Amino acid sequence: QQEKLAGMGRMVAGIAHEIRNPLGIIRSTAELLLKRSKDTDGVNAKLLSAIFDESKRLSKTVGDFLDYARPKAPKQETVDLAMILEQALTFLEAKCEEQGVAVTRDYGPGLVVRGDKDLLYRAVYNILSNALESMAEDKERLRAPALRIAATADREAVTLAVTDSGPGFCPENKTRILDPFFTTKDAGTGLGLAIVRNIVESHNATLALDNAEDAGARVTMTFPPA
């Protein structure tokens, strides 16, 4: 199974690499024409906007395939996870307000690990974004959507847990949700959590998916201390 996945990854990486360059030209050309479309009629502007939006979405999909098939080796720097959390939450602040999500921060500075801050930011951002998406899909049931980020650090480990009040992980999918290309969403590559797992494991850390005692999903990352 691992050999099949590796072979599929190499094939996908080759195809995605060939797609990326012409797709970039399409995207940049559509963006340029869109900026000039103020002088044209509304129909052309809508068409150009659709081309730009769809090429942007496809570019992200291609990027996900490449990131999974050719994972980047992490840098070895001193990184404070608390700073990464604050950056990600600042970027997602508007989305939290739009969805009415109450965010609880249960951590302080000094969550120091060794690794690559850009890769760790991506992993943290993806987990937080997934939590918001799951609560948005369950908004009819949720009266008070909530997101709790808790972290601790000691001599043994640095532990970060993200808990949401959404529907949680479906028991029958729990063992498959980290598999590449598996997704329960209508739109998506199924590579988000697979990429997160690659990033976490490349930092000699572990990733655990559980359901919280009361409700919702909990994602826990456990890192060795710096």
Coordinates of N, CA and C in Angstrom, one line a residue:
Q1 N 0.8 -1.2 0.0 CA 0.0 0.0 0.0 C 0.9 1.3 0.0
Q2 N 1.9 1.2 0.8 CA 2.8 2.4 0.9 C 3.5 2.6 -0.5
E3 N 3.9 1.5 -1.1 CA 4.6 1.6 -2.4 C 3.6 2.2 -3.5
K4 N 2.3 1.8 -3.4 CA 1.3 2.3 -4.3 C 1.1 3.8 -4.1
L5 N 1.1 4.2 -2.8 CA 0.9 5.6 -2.5 C 2.1 6.4 -3.0
A6 N 3.3 5.9 -2.8 CA 4.5 6.6 -3.2 C 4.5 6.7 -4.7
G7 N 4.1 5.7 -5.4 CA 4.1 5.7 -6.9 C 3.0 6.7 -7.4
M8 N 1.9 6.7 -6.7 CA 0.8 7.7 -7.1 C 1.3 9.1 -6.8
G9 N 2.0 9.3 -5.7 CA 2.5 10.6 -5.4 C 3.5 11.1 -6.4
R10 N 4.4 10.3 -6.9 CA 5.4 10.7 -7.9 C 4.7 11.0 -9.2
M11 N 3.7 10.2 -9.6 CA 2.9 10.5 -10.8 C 2.2 11.8 -10.7
V12 N 1.5 12.0 -9.6 CA 0.7 13.3 -9.4 C 1.6 14.5 -9.4
A13 N 2.8 14.3 -8.7 CA 3.8 15.4 -8.7 C 4.2 15.8 -10.0
G14 N 4.5 14.8 -10.9 CA 4.9 15.1 -12.3 C 3.9 15.9 -13.0
I15 N 2.6 15.4 -12.9 CA 1.5 16.0 -13.6 C 1.3 17.5 -13.1
A16 N 1.2 17.6 -11.8 CA 1.0 18.9 -11.2 C 2.1 19.9 -11.5
H17 N 3.3 19.4 -11.6 CA 4.4 20.3 -12.0 C 4.2 20.9 -13.4
E18 N 3.8 20.0 -14.3 CA 3.6 20.4 -15.7 C 2.4 21.4 -15.8
I19 N 1.4 21.2 -14.9 CA 0.2 22.1 -14.9 C 0.5 23.5 -14.4
R20 N 1.4 23.5 -13.4 CA 1.6 24.7 -12.6 C 2.0 25.9 -13.5
N21 N 2.9 25.8 -14.4 CA 3.4 26.9 -15.2 C 2.3 27.5 -16.1
P22 N 1.7 26.7 -17.0 CA 0.6 27.3 -17.8 C -0.5 27.8 -17.0
L23 N -0.8 27.2 -15.8 CA -1.9 27.7 -15.0 C -1.6 29.1 -14.4
G24 N -0.3 29.2 -14.1 CA 0.2 30.5 -13.5 C 0.0 31.6 -14.6
I25 N 0.3 31.3 -15.8 CA 0.1 32.3 -16.9 C -1.3 32.7 -17.1
I26 N -2.2 31.6 -17.1 CA -3.7 31.9 -17.2 C -4.1 32.8 -16.0
R27 N -3.7 32.5 -14.8 CA -4.1 33.2 -13.7 C -3.6 34.7 -13.7
S28 N -2.3 34.9 -14.0 CA -1.8 36.3 -14.0 C -2.4 37.1 -15.2
T29 N -2.6 36.4 -16.3 CA -3.3 37.1 -17.5 C -4.7 37.5 -17.1
A30 N -5.5 36.6 -16.5 CA -6.8 36.9 -16.1 C -6.8 38.1 -15.1
E31 N -5.9 38.1 -14.2 CA -5.8 39.2 -13.2 C -5.5 40.5 -13.9
L32 N -4.6 40.5 -14.8 CA -4.2 41.7 -15.5 C -5.4 42.2 -16.3
L33 N -6.1 41.3 -17.1 CA -7.3 41.8 -17.9 C -8.4 42.2 -16.9
L34 N -8.5 41.6 -15.8 CA -9.6 42.0 -14.9 C -9.4 43.4 -14.3
K35 N -8.1 43.8 -14.1 CA -7.8 45.2 -13.7 C -8.1 46.2 -14.8
R36 N -8.0 45.7 -16.0 CA -8.3 46.6 -17.2 C -9.8 46.6 -17.5
S37 N -10.5 45.7 -17.0 CA -11.9 45.5 -17.4 C -12.9 46.6 -16.9
K38 N -12.4 47.5 -16.1 CA -13.2 48.6 -15.7 C -13.8 49.4 -16.9
D39 N -13.0 49.4 -18.0 CA -13.5 50.1 -19.1 C -14.3 49.3 -20.1
T40 N -14.5 48.0 -19.7 CA -15.3 47.1 -20.6 C -16.7 46.9 -20.0
D41 N -17.5 46.1 -20.7 CA -18.9 45.9 -20.2 C -18.9 44.9 -19.0
G42 N -20.0 44.8 -18.3 CA -20.1 44.0 -17.1 C -20.0 42.5 -17.4
V43 N -20.4 42.0 -18.5 CA -20.4 40.6 -18.9 C -19.0 40.1 -19.0
N44 N -18.1 40.9 -19.7 CA -16.7 40.5 -19.8 C -16.0 40.5 -18.5
A45 N -16.4 41.5 -17.6 CA -15.8 41.5 -16.3 C -16.1 40.3 -15.5
K46 N -17.4 39.9 -15.6 CA -17.8 38.7 -14.8 C -17.1 37.4 -15.3
L47 N -16.9 37.3 -16.6 CA -16.3 36.2 -17.2 C -14.8 36.1 -16.8
L48 N -14.1 37.3 -16.8 CA -12.7 37.4 -16.4 C -12.6 37.0 -14.9
S49 N -13.5 37.5 -14.1 CA -13.5 37.2 -12.7 C -13.7 35.7 -12.4
A50 N -14.5 35.1 -13.2 CA -14.7 33.6 -13.0 C -13.4 32.9 -13.4
I51 N -12.8 33.3 -14.5 CA -11.5 32.7 -14.9 C -10.5 32.8 -13.8
F52 N -10.4 34.0 -13.3 CA -9.4 34.3 -12.3 C -9.6 33.5 -11.0
D53 N -10.9 33.5 -10.5 CA -11.2 32.8 -9.3 C -11.0 31.3 -9.4
E54 N -11.4 30.7 -10.6 CA -11.3 29.3 -10.8 C -9.8 28.9 -11.0
S55 N -9.0 29.7 -11.6 CA -7.6 29.4 -11.8 C -6.9 29.5 -10.5
K56 N -7.3 30.4 -9.6 CA -6.8 30.6 -8.3 C -7.1 29.3 -7.5
R57 N -8.3 28.9 -7.5 CA -8.7 27.7 -6.8 C -7.9 26.4 -7.3
L58 N -7.8 26.3 -8.6 CA -7.1 25.2 -9.2 C -5.6 25.3 -8.8
S59 N -5.0 26.5 -8.8 CA -3.6 26.6 -8.4 C -3.4 26.1 -7.0
K60 N -4.4 26.4 -6.1 CA -4.2 25.9 -4.7 C -4.3 24.4 -4.7
T61 N -5.1 23.8 -5.5 CA -5.2 22.3 -5.6 C -3.9 21.7 -6.1
V62 N -3.3 22.3 -7.1 CA -2.1 21.8 -7.6 C -1.0 22.0 -6.6
G63 N -1.0 23.1 -5.8 CA 0.0 23.3 -4.8 C -0.2 22.2 -3.7
D64 N -1.4 21.9 -3.3 CA -1.6 20.8 -2.3 C -1.0 19.5 -2.8
F65 N -1.2 19.1 -4.1 CA -0.7 17.9 -4.6 C 0.8 17.9 -4.5
L66 N 1.4 19.0 -4.9 CA 2.9 19.1 -4.8 C 3.4 19.0 -3.4
D67 N 2.7 19.7 -2.5 CA 3.2 19.8 -1.1 C 3.1 18.4 -0.5
Y68 N 2.1 17.6 -0.9 CA 2.0 16.2 -0.3 C 3.0 15.3 -1.0
A69 N 3.1 15.4 -2.3 CA 4.0 14.4 -3.0 C 5.5 14.8 -2.8
R70 N 5.8 16.0 -2.6 CA 7.2 16.5 -2.4 C 7.3 17.3 -1.2
P71 N 7.2 16.7 0.0 CA 7.2 17.5 1.2 C 8.5 18.2 1.4
K72 N 8.5 19.4 1.9 CA 9.6 20.2 2.2 C 10.3 19.8 3.5
A73 N 11.6 19.7 3.4 CA 12.4 19.4 4.7 C 12.3 20.6 5.6
P74 N 12.0 20.4 6.8 CA 11.8 21.6 7.7 C 13.2 22.2 8.1
K75 N 13.2 23.5 8.3 CA 14.4 24.2 8.9 C 14.5 23.8 10.3
Q76 N 15.6 24.0 10.9 CA 15.8 23.7 12.3 C 16.1 25.0 13.1
E77 N 15.0 25.7 13.4 CA 15.1 27.0 14.1 C 14.4 26.9 15.4
T78 N 14.6 27.9 16.3 CA 13.8 28.0 17.6 C 12.5 28.7 17.3
V79 N 11.4 28.0 17.5 CA 10.1 28.5 17.2 C 9.2 28.5 18.4
D80 N 8.5 29.7 18.6 CA 7.5 29.7 19.7 C 6.1 29.5 19.1
L81 N 5.5 28.4 19.5 CA 4.2 28.1 18.9 C 3.1 29.1 19.3
A82 N 3.3 29.8 20.4 CA 2.4 30.8 20.9 C 2.3 31.9 19.8
M83 N 3.5 32.3 19.3 CA 3.5 33.4 18.3 C 2.8 32.9 17.0
I84 N 3.0 31.7 16.6 CA 2.4 31.2 15.4 C 0.9 31.1 15.6
L85 N 0.4 30.7 16.8 CA -1.0 30.7 17.1 C -1.6 32.1 17.0
E86 N -0.9 33.1 17.5 CA -1.5 34.4 17.5 C -1.5 35.0 16.1
Q87 N -0.5 34.6 15.2 CA -0.6 35.1 13.8 C -1.7 34.4 13.1
A88 N -1.9 33.1 13.3 CA -3.0 32.4 12.6 C -4.4 32.9 13.1
L89 N -4.5 33.2 14.4 CA -5.8 33.6 14.9 C -6.1 35.1 14.5
T90 N -5.1 35.9 14.3 CA -5.3 37.2 13.8 C -5.8 37.2 12.4
F91 N -5.2 36.3 11.6 CA -5.6 36.2 10.2 C -7.1 35.7 10.1
L92 N -7.5 34.8 11.0 CA -8.8 34.2 11.0 C -9.8 35.0 11.8
E93 N -9.4 36.1 12.4 CA -10.3 36.9 13.3 C -11.6 37.3 12.7
A94 N -11.5 37.8 11.4 CA -12.7 38.2 10.7 C -13.7 37.1 10.5
K95 N -13.1 35.9 10.2 CA -13.9 34.7 9.9 C -14.6 34.3 11.2
C96 N -13.9 34.4 12.3 CA -14.5 34.0 13.6 C -15.6 34.9 14.0
E97 N -15.4 36.2 13.7 CA -16.5 37.2 14.0 C -17.7 37.0 13.1
E98 N -17.4 36.7 11.9 CA -18.5 36.5 10.9 C -19.4 35.3 11.3
Q99 N -18.7 34.2 11.8 CA -19.5 33.0 12.2 C -19.9 33.1 13.7
G100 N -19.6 34.1 14.4 CA -19.9 34.2 15.8 C -19.3 33.2 16.7
V101 N -18.0 32.9 16.4 CA -17.3 31.9 17.1 C -16.5 32.5 18.3
A102 N -16.8 32.0 19.5 CA -16.1 32.5 20.7 C -14.7 31.7 20.8
V103 N -13.6 32.5 20.8 CA -12.3 31.8 20.8 C -11.7 32.0 22.2
T104 N -11.3 30.8 22.8 CA -10.7 30.8 24.1 C -9.2 30.4 23.9
R105 N -8.4 31.3 24.5 CA -6.9 31.0 24.4 C -6.4 30.6 25.8
D106 N -6.0 29.4 25.9 CA -5.5 28.8 27.1 C -4.0 28.4 27.0
Y107 N -3.2 29.4 26.8 CA -1.8 29.2 26.6 C -1.0 30.5 26.9
G108 N 0.2 30.4 27.1 CA 1.1 31.6 27.3 C 2.3 31.5 26.4
P109 N 3.2 32.5 26.4 CA 4.4 32.4 25.6 C 5.3 31.3 26.2
G110 N 6.3 31.0 25.3 CA 7.3 30.1 25.8 C 7.0 28.6 25.3
L111 N 6.2 28.5 24.3 CA 5.9 27.1 23.8 C 7.0 26.8 22.7
V112 N 8.2 26.7 23.2 CA 9.4 26.6 22.3 C 9.6 25.2 21.7
V113 N 9.7 25.1 20.4 CA 10.1 23.9 19.7 C 11.2 24.2 18.7
R114 N 11.7 23.1 18.2 CA 12.7 23.2 17.1 C 12.0 22.9 15.8
G115 N 12.1 23.8 14.8 CA 11.5 23.4 13.5 C 11.4 24.6 12.6
D116 N 10.5 24.5 11.6 CA 10.3 25.5 10.5 C 9.0 26.3 10.8
K117 N 9.2 27.5 11.1 CA 8.0 28.3 11.5 C 7.0 28.5 10.3
D118 N 7.4 28.5 9.1 CA 6.5 28.6 8.0 C 5.6 27.3 7.8
L119 N 6.3 26.1 8.0 CA 5.6 24.9 7.9 C 4.6 24.7 9.1
L120 N 5.1 25.1 10.3 CA 4.3 24.9 11.5 C 3.1 25.9 11.4
Y121 N 3.3 27.1 10.8 CA 2.2 28.0 10.7 C 1.1 27.4 9.8
R122 N 1.6 26.7 8.7 CA 0.6 26.1 7.8 C -0.2 25.0 8.5
A123 N 0.5 24.2 9.3 CA -0.2 23.1 10.0 C -1.2 23.7 10.9
V124 N -0.8 24.7 11.7 CA -1.7 25.3 12.7 C -2.9 25.9 12.0
Y125 N -2.6 26.7 11.0 CA -3.7 27.4 10.2 C -4.7 26.4 9.7
N126 N -4.2 25.3 9.1 CA -5.1 24.3 8.5 C -6.0 23.7 9.5
I127 N -5.5 23.4 10.7 CA -6.3 22.8 11.8 C -7.3 23.8 12.3
L128 N -7.0 25.1 12.5 CA -7.9 26.1 12.9 C -9.0 26.3 11.8
S129 N -8.5 26.4 10.6 CA -9.5 26.6 9.5 C -10.5 25.5 9.3
N130 N -10.0 24.2 9.5 CA -10.8 23.1 9.4 C -11.9 23.1 10.5
A131 N -11.5 23.6 11.7 CA -12.4 23.6 12.8 C -13.5 24.6 12.5
L132 N -13.2 25.8 12.0 CA -14.2 26.8 11.6 C -15.1 26.3 10.5
E133 N -14.6 25.6 9.6 CA -15.4 25.0 8.5 C -16.4 24.0 9.0
S134 N -15.9 23.1 9.9 CA -16.8 22.1 10.5 C -18.0 22.8 11.3
M135 N -17.7 23.8 12.0 CA -18.7 24.5 12.7 C -19.7 25.3 11.8
A136 N -19.1 25.8 10.7 CA -20.0 26.5 9.7 C -21.0 25.6 9.1
E137 N -20.5 24.3 8.8 CA -21.4 23.3 8.2 C -22.5 22.9 9.2
D138 N -22.2 23.0 10.5 CA -23.1 22.6 11.5 C -23.8 23.7 12.2
K139 N -23.9 24.9 11.5 CA -24.4 26.1 12.2 C -25.8 26.1 12.6
E140 N -26.7 25.2 11.9 CA -28.1 25.1 12.3 C -28.2 24.5 13.7
R141 N -27.3 23.6 14.1 CA -27.4 23.0 15.4 C -26.7 23.9 16.5
L142 N -25.7 24.6 16.1 CA -24.9 25.3 17.0 C -25.5 26.7 17.4
R143 N -25.7 26.9 18.6 CA -26.2 28.2 19.0 C -25.0 29.1 19.5
A144 N -24.0 28.5 20.0 CA -22.8 29.2 20.5 C -21.6 28.5 20.1
P145 N -21.2 28.6 18.8 CA -20.0 28.0 18.3 C -18.7 28.5 19.1
A146 N -17.9 27.5 19.4 CA -16.7 27.9 20.3 C -15.5 27.1 19.8
L147 N -14.4 27.8 19.9 CA -13.1 27.3 19.6 C -12.1 27.5 20.7
R148 N -11.5 26.4 21.2 CA -10.6 26.5 22.4 C -9.2 26.0 21.9
I149 N -8.2 26.8 22.2 CA -6.8 26.4 21.9 C -6.1 26.4 23.2
A150 N -5.6 25.2 23.6 CA -4.9 25.0 24.8 C -3.5 24.4 24.5
A151 N -2.5 24.9 25.3 CA -1.2 24.4 25.1 C -0.4 24.4 26.4
T152 N 0.5 23.4 26.6 CA 1.3 23.3 27.7 C 2.7 22.9 27.3
A153 N 3.7 23.3 28.1 CA 5.1 22.9 27.9 C 5.7 22.5 29.2
D154 N 6.5 21.4 29.1 CA 7.3 20.9 30.2 C 8.5 20.3 29.7
R155 N 9.3 19.6 30.5 CA 10.5 19.0 30.1 C 10.3 17.9 29.1
E156 N 9.2 17.3 29.1 CA 8.9 16.1 28.3 C 8.4 16.4 26.9
A157 N 7.5 17.5 26.8 CA 6.8 17.7 25.6 C 6.2 19.1 25.6
V158 N 5.9 19.6 24.3 CA 5.1 20.7 24.1 C 3.8 20.2 23.4
T159 N 2.7 20.4 24.1 CA 1.4 19.9 23.6 C 0.4 21.0 23.2
L160 N -0.1 20.9 22.1 CA -1.1 21.9 21.6 C -2.4 21.1 21.2
A161 N -3.5 21.6 21.7 CA -4.8 21.0 21.4 C -5.8 22.0 21.0
V162 N -6.4 21.7 19.8 CA -7.5 22.6 19.3 C -8.8 21.8 19.3
T163 N -9.8 22.4 20.1 CA -11.1 21.8 20.3 C -12.2 22.7 19.8
D164 N -13.1 22.1 19.0 CA -14.2 22.9 18.5 C -15.5 22.3 19.0
S165 N -16.6 23.1 18.8 CA -17.9 22.6 19.2 C -18.7 22.1 18.0
G166 N -18.1 21.7 17.0 CA -18.8 21.2 15.8 C -19.2 19.8 16.0
P167 N -19.5 19.1 14.9 CA -20.1 17.7 14.9 C -19.1 16.7 15.3
G168 N -17.8 17.0 15.3 CA -16.8 16.0 15.7 C -16.5 15.1 14.5
F169 N -15.6 14.1 14.8 CA -15.2 13.2 13.7 C -16.2 12.0 13.7
C170 N -16.6 11.7 12.5 CA -17.5 10.5 12.3 C -16.7 9.3 12.6
P171 N -17.3 8.4 13.5 CA -16.5 7.2 14.0 C -16.1 6.3 12.8
E172 N -16.9 6.1 11.8 CA -16.6 5.2 10.7 C -15.5 5.8 9.8
N173 N -15.3 7.2 9.9 CA -14.3 7.8 9.0 C -13.0 8.1 9.8
K174 N -13.0 8.0 11.1 CA -11.9 8.4 11.9 C -10.6 7.8 11.5
T175 N -10.6 6.5 11.2 CA -9.4 5.8 10.8 C -8.9 6.2 9.4
R176 N -9.7 6.8 8.6 CA -9.3 7.1 7.2 C -9.1 8.6 7.0
I177 N -9.4 9.4 8.0 CA -9.4 10.9 7.7 C -8.1 11.4 7.4
L178 N -7.0 10.8 7.9 CA -5.7 11.2 7.7 C -5.1 10.7 6.4
D179 N -5.8 9.7 5.7 CA -5.3 9.2 4.5 C -5.4 10.2 3.4
P180 N -4.4 10.2 2.5 CA -4.4 11.1 1.4 C -5.5 10.9 0.4
F181 N -6.1 11.9 -0.1 CA -7.2 11.9 -1.0 C -8.6 11.5 -0.4
F182 N -8.6 11.3 0.9 CA -9.9 11.0 1.5 C -10.5 12.2 2.0
T183 N -11.8 12.5 1.6 CA -12.5 13.7 2.1 C -14.0 13.4 2.1
T184 N -14.6 14.1 3.1 CA -16.1 14.1 3.2 C -16.7 15.4 2.7
K185 N -15.9 16.3 2.1 CA -16.4 17.5 1.6 C -16.7 17.4 0.1
D186 N -17.7 18.2 -0.3 CA -18.1 18.2 -1.7 C -16.9 18.7 -2.6
A187 N -16.2 19.7 -2.0 CA -15.1 20.3 -2.8 C -13.8 20.1 -1.9
G188 N -12.8 19.6 -2.4 CA -11.6 19.4 -1.7 C -10.7 18.3 -2.2
T189 N -9.4 18.3 -1.9 CA -8.5 17.3 -2.5 C -8.4 16.2 -1.5
G190 N -8.7 16.4 -0.2 CA -8.5 15.3 0.8 C -7.1 15.3 1.2
L191 N -6.3 16.4 1.0 CA -4.9 16.4 1.3 C -4.6 17.3 2.5
G192 N -5.5 18.1 3.0 CA -5.3 19.0 4.0 C -4.7 18.4 5.3
L193 N -5.4 17.4 5.9 CA -4.9 16.8 7.1 C -3.7 15.9 6.8
A194 N -3.6 15.3 5.6 CA -2.5 14.5 5.2 C -1.2 15.3 5.2
I195 N -1.3 16.6 4.7 CA -0.2 17.5 4.6 C 0.2 17.9 6.1
V196 N -0.8 18.2 6.9 CA -0.6 18.5 8.3 C 0.2 17.4 9.0
R197 N -0.2 16.1 8.8 CA 0.4 15.0 9.4 C 1.9 14.9 8.9
N198 N 2.1 15.1 7.6 CA 3.5 15.1 7.1 C 4.4 16.2 7.8
I199 N 3.8 17.4 8.0 CA 4.5 18.5 8.6 C 4.8 18.1 10.1
V200 N 3.8 17.7 10.8 CA 4.0 17.3 12.2 C 5.0 16.2 12.4
E201 N 4.9 15.2 11.6 CA 5.8 14.0 11.7 C 7.3 14.4 11.3
S202 N 7.4 15.4 10.4 CA 8.7 15.8 10.0 C 9.4 16.6 11.1
H203 N 8.6 17.0 12.1 CA 9.2 17.7 13.3 C 9.3 16.7 14.5
N204 N 9.3 15.4 14.2 CA 9.4 14.4 15.2 C 8.3 14.5 16.2
A205 N 7.1 14.9 15.8 CA 6.0 15.1 16.6 C 4.9 14.2 16.2
T206 N 3.8 14.1 17.0 CA 2.7 13.3 16.8 C 1.4 14.1 16.6
L207 N 0.5 13.5 15.8 CA -0.8 14.1 15.5 C -1.9 13.2 15.9
A208 N -2.8 13.6 16.8 CA -3.9 12.7 17.2 C -5.3 13.4 17.0
L209 N -6.2 12.6 16.5 CA -7.6 13.1 16.3 C -8.5 12.4 17.2
D210 N -9.3 13.2 17.9 CA -10.3 12.6 18.9 C -11.5 13.5 18.9
N211 N -12.6 12.9 19.5 CA -13.7 13.7 19.8 C -13.7 14.2 21.3
A212 N -14.1 15.4 21.5 CA -14.1 15.9 22.9 C -15.2 15.2 23.7
E213 N -15.1 15.3 25.0 CA -16.0 14.6 25.9 C -17.4 15.2 25.7
D214 N -17.6 16.5 25.7 CA -18.9 17.1 25.6 C -19.4 17.1 24.1
A215 N -18.6 17.7 23.2 CA -19.0 17.7 21.8 C -17.8 18.3 21.0
G216 N -17.8 18.0 19.7 CA -16.8 18.6 18.8 C -15.6 17.7 18.7
A217 N -14.7 18.2 17.8 CA -13.5 17.5 17.5 C -12.3 18.1 18.3
R218 N -11.3 17.3 18.5 CA -10.1 17.7 19.2 C -8.9 17.2 18.4
V219 N -8.0 18.1 18.0 CA -6.8 17.8 17.3 C -5.6 18.1 18.2
T220 N -4.8 17.2 18.5 CA -3.7 17.4 19.4 C -2.3 17.1 18.7
M221 N -1.4 18.1 18.8 CA -0.1 17.9 18.3 C 0.9 17.9 19.5
T222 N 1.8 16.9 19.6 CA 2.7 16.8 20.7 C 4.1 16.8 20.1
F223 N 4.9 17.8 20.5 CA 6.2 18.1 20.0 C 7.3 17.8 21.1
P224 N 8.4 17.4 20.7 CA 9.5 17.3 21.7 C 10.0 18.7 22.0
P225 N 10.4 19.0 23.3 CA 10.8 20.4 23.6 C 12.1 20.8 22.9
A226 N 12.3 22.0 22.7 CA 13.5 22.5 22.0 C 14.8 22.2 22.9

